[in-house]
Short mmCIF file of C-alpha atoms in Angstrom, two decimals:
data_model
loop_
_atom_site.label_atom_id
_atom_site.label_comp_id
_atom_site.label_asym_id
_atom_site.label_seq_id
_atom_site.Cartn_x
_atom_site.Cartn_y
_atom_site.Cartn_z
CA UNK A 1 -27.96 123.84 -40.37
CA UNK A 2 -24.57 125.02 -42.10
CA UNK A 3 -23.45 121.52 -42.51
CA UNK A 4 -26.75 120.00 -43.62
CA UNK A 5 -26.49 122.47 -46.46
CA UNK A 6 -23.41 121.91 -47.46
CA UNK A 7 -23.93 118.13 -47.63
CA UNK A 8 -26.96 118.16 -49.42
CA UNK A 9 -25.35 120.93 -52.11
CA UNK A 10 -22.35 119.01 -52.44
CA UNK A 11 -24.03 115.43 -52.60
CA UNK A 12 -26.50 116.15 -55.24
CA UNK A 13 -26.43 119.91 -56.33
CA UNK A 14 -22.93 120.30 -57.28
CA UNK A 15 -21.67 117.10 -57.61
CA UNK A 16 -18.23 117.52 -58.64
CA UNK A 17 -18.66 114.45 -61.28
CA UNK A 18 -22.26 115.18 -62.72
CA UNK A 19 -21.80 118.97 -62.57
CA UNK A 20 -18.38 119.87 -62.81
CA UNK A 21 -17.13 117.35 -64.57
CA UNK A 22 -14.10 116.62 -62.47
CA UNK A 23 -12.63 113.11 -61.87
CA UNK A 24 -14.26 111.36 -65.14
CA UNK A 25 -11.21 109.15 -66.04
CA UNK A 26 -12.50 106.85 -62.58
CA UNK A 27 -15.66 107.43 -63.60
CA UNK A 28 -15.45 105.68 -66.41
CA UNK A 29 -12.81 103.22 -65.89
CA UNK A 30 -13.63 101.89 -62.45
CA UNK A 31 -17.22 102.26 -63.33
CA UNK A 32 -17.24 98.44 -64.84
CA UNK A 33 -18.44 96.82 -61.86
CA UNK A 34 -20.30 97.91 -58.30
CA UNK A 35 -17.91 96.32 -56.33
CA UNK A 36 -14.97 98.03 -57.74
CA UNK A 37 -17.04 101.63 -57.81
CA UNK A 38 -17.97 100.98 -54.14
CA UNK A 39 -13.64 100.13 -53.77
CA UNK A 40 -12.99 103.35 -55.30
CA UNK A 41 -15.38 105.15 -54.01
CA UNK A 42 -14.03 104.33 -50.11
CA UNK A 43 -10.73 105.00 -51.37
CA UNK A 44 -11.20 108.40 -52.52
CA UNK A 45 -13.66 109.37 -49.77
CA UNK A 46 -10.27 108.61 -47.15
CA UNK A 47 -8.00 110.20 -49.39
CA UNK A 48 -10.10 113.79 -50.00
CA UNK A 49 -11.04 113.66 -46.30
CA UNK A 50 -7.66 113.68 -45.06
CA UNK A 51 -5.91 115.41 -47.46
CA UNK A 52 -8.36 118.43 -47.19
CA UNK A 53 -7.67 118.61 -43.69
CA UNK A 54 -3.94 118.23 -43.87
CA UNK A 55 -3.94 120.51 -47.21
CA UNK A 56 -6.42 123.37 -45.05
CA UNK A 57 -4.03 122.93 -42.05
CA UNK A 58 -1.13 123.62 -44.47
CA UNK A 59 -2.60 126.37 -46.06
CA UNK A 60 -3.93 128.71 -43.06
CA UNK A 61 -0.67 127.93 -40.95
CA UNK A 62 2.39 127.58 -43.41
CA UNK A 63 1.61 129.17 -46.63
CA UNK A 64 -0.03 131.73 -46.08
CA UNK A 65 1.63 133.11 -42.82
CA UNK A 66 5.33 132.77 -44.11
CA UNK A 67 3.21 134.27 -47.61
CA UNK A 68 4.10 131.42 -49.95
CA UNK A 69 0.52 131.04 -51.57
CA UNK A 70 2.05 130.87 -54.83
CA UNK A 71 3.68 126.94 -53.88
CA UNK A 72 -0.12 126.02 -52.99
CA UNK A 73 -0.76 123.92 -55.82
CA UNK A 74 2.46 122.01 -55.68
CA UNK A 75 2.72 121.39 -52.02
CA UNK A 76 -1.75 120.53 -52.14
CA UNK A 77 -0.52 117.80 -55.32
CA UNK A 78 2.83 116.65 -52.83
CA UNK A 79 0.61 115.84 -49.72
CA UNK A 80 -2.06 113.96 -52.16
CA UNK A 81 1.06 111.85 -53.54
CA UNK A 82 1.63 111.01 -49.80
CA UNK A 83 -1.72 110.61 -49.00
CA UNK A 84 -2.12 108.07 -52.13
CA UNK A 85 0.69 105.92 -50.80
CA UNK A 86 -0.45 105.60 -47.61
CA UNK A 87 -3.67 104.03 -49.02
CA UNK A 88 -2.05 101.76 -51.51
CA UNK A 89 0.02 100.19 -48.73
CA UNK A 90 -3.33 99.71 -46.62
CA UNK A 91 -5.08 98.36 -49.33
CA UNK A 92 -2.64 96.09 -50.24
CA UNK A 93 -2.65 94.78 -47.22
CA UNK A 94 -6.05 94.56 -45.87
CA UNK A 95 -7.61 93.79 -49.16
CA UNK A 96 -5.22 92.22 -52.24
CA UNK A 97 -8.03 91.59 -54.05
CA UNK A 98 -9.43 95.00 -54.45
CA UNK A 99 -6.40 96.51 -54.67
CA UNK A 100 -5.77 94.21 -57.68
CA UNK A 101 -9.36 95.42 -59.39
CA UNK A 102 -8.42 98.81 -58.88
CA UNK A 103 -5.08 98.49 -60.64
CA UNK A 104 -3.67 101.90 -62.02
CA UNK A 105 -6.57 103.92 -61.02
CA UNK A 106 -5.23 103.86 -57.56
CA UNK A 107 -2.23 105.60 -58.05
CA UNK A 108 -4.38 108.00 -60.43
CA UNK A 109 -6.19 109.45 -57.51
CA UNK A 110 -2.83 111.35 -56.79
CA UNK A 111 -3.90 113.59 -60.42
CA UNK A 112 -7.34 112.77 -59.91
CA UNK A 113 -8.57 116.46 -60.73
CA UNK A 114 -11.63 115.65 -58.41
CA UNK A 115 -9.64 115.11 -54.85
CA UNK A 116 -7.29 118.00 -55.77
CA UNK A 117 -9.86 120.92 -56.92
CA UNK A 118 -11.58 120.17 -53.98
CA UNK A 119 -8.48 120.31 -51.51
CA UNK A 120 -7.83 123.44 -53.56
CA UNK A 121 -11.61 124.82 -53.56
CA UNK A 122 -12.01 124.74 -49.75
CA UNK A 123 -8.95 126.88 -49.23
CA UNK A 124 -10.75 129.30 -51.86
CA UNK A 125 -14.41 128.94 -51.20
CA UNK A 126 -16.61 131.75 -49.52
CA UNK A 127 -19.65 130.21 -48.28
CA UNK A 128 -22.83 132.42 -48.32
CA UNK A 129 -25.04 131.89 -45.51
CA UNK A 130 -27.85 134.26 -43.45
CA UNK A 131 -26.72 136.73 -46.16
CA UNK A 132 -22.92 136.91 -44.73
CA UNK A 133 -20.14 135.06 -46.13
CA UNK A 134 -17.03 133.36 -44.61
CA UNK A 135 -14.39 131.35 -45.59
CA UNK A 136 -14.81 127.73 -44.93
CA UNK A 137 -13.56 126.82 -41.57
CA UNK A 138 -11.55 123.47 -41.18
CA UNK A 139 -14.73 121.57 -39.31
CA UNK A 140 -16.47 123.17 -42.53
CA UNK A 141 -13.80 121.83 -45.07
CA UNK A 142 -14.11 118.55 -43.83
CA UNK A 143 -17.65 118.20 -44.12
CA UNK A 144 -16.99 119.62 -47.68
CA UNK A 145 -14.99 117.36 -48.78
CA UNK A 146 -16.38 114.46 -47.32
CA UNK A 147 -19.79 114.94 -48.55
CA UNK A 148 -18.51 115.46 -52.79
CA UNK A 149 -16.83 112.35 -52.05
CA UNK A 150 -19.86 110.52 -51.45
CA UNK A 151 -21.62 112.67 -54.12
CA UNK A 152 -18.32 111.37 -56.19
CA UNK A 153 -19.20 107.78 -54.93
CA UNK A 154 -23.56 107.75 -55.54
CA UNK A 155 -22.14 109.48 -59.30
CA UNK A 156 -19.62 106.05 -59.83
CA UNK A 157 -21.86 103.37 -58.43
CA UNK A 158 -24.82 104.84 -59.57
CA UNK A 159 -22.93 104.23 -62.77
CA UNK A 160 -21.40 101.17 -62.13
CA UNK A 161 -24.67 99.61 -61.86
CA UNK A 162 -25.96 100.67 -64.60
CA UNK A 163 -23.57 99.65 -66.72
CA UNK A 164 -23.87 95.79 -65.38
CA UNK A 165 -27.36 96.23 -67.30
CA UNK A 166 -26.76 97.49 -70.23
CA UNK A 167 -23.48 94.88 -70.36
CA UNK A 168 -27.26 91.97 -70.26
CA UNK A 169 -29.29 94.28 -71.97
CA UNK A 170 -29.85 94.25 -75.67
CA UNK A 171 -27.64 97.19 -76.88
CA UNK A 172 -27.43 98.08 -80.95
CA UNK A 173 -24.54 96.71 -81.86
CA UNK A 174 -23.09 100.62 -83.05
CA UNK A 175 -23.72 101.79 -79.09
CA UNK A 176 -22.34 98.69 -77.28
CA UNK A 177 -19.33 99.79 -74.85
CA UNK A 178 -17.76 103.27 -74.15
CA UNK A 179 -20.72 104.75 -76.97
CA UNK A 180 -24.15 103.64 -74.29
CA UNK A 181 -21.95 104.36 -71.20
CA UNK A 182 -21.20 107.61 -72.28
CA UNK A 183 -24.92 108.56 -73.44
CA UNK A 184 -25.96 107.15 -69.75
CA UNK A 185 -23.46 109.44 -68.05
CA UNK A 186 -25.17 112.42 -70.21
CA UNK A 187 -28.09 111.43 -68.56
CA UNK A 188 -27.19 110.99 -65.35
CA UNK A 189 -25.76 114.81 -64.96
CA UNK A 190 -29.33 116.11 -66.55
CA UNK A 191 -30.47 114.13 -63.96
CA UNK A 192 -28.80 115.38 -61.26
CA UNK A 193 -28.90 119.17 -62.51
CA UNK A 194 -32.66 118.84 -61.44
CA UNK A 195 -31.40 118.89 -58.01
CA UNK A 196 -30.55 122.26 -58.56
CA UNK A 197 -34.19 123.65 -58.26
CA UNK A 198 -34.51 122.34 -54.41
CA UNK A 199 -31.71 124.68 -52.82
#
């Protein structure tokens, strides 16, 4: 039951686009087409999986036993860098063409605020449940970070989509571009902030 809570919250409670605001330069620069949302969306789903596991793993048996918490943020931002790399080689390889359509957002997922504040809210996050809180475990962490990816990929396709409409739709001419898009994201996060009322 832990885990089905924690996907559902992270999906569509606290999506860590529509609610907290984190990872918006993607958001609205990938957001263009569903294709390339969908890309993105795969890419930082792989990326925020493994690097919360490999950033909880580094946390719970390097820092803080040999009590060098303090380096946490720029050993969590060193593994992402790693992590990054790894996937632009893949993609590169198994798909030129979306790795071409990403172009420089790919290497942006290494600062993407989104993939990092959630490698670094796992290692801080007490979960409340039955009335008792813990720490998130690393089976926990995973599901964590896994699930406000997807919530991170429904936000940009979601998007995405929307904004192939409005590129046919009849726009006044003072709202066309970044002006509509922007107003639609608005929306969207109202939207989702009604989610709020079912947990």
């Amino acid at each position: 039951m832990t885990y089905v809570i924690i996907l559902i919250s992270a999906i569509f409670v606290n999506n860590i686009l529509l609610s907290q605001f984190w990872g918006i330069c993607p958001f609205l620069g990938v957001s263009k087409q569903v294709n390339t949302a969908v890309g993105m969306s795969a890419a930082v789903t792989f990326v925020m999986a493994l690097a919360t596991c490999v950033t909880w793993l580094l946390q719970y048996y390097v820092l803080v036993p040999l009590k060098i918490k303090y380096l946490q943020t720029v050993s969590f931002i060193l593994v992402l860098a790693g992590l990054v790399q790894m996937v632009e080689i893949i993609l590169k390889k198994i798909s030129p063409q979306l790795y071409q359509s990403l172009g420089i957002f790919l290497p942006l997922i290494t600062t993407n605020c989104a993939v990092l504040g959630v490698a670094l809210m796992v290692v801080q996050k007490q979960f409340t449940f039955g009335g008792e809180s813990h720490m998130l475990g690393l089976g926990e962490s995973v599901v964590f970070a896994v699930a406000s990816a997807i919530g991170f990929g429904l936000a940009i396709t979601l998007f995405a989509g929307i904004r192939e409409q409005l590129e046919i739709s009849e726009v006044p001419k003072s709202f066309r571009g970044i002006p509509i898009a922007l107003i639609t994201a608005g929306i969207m996060a109202m939207a989702f902030m009604g989610f709020s009322g079912m947990v």
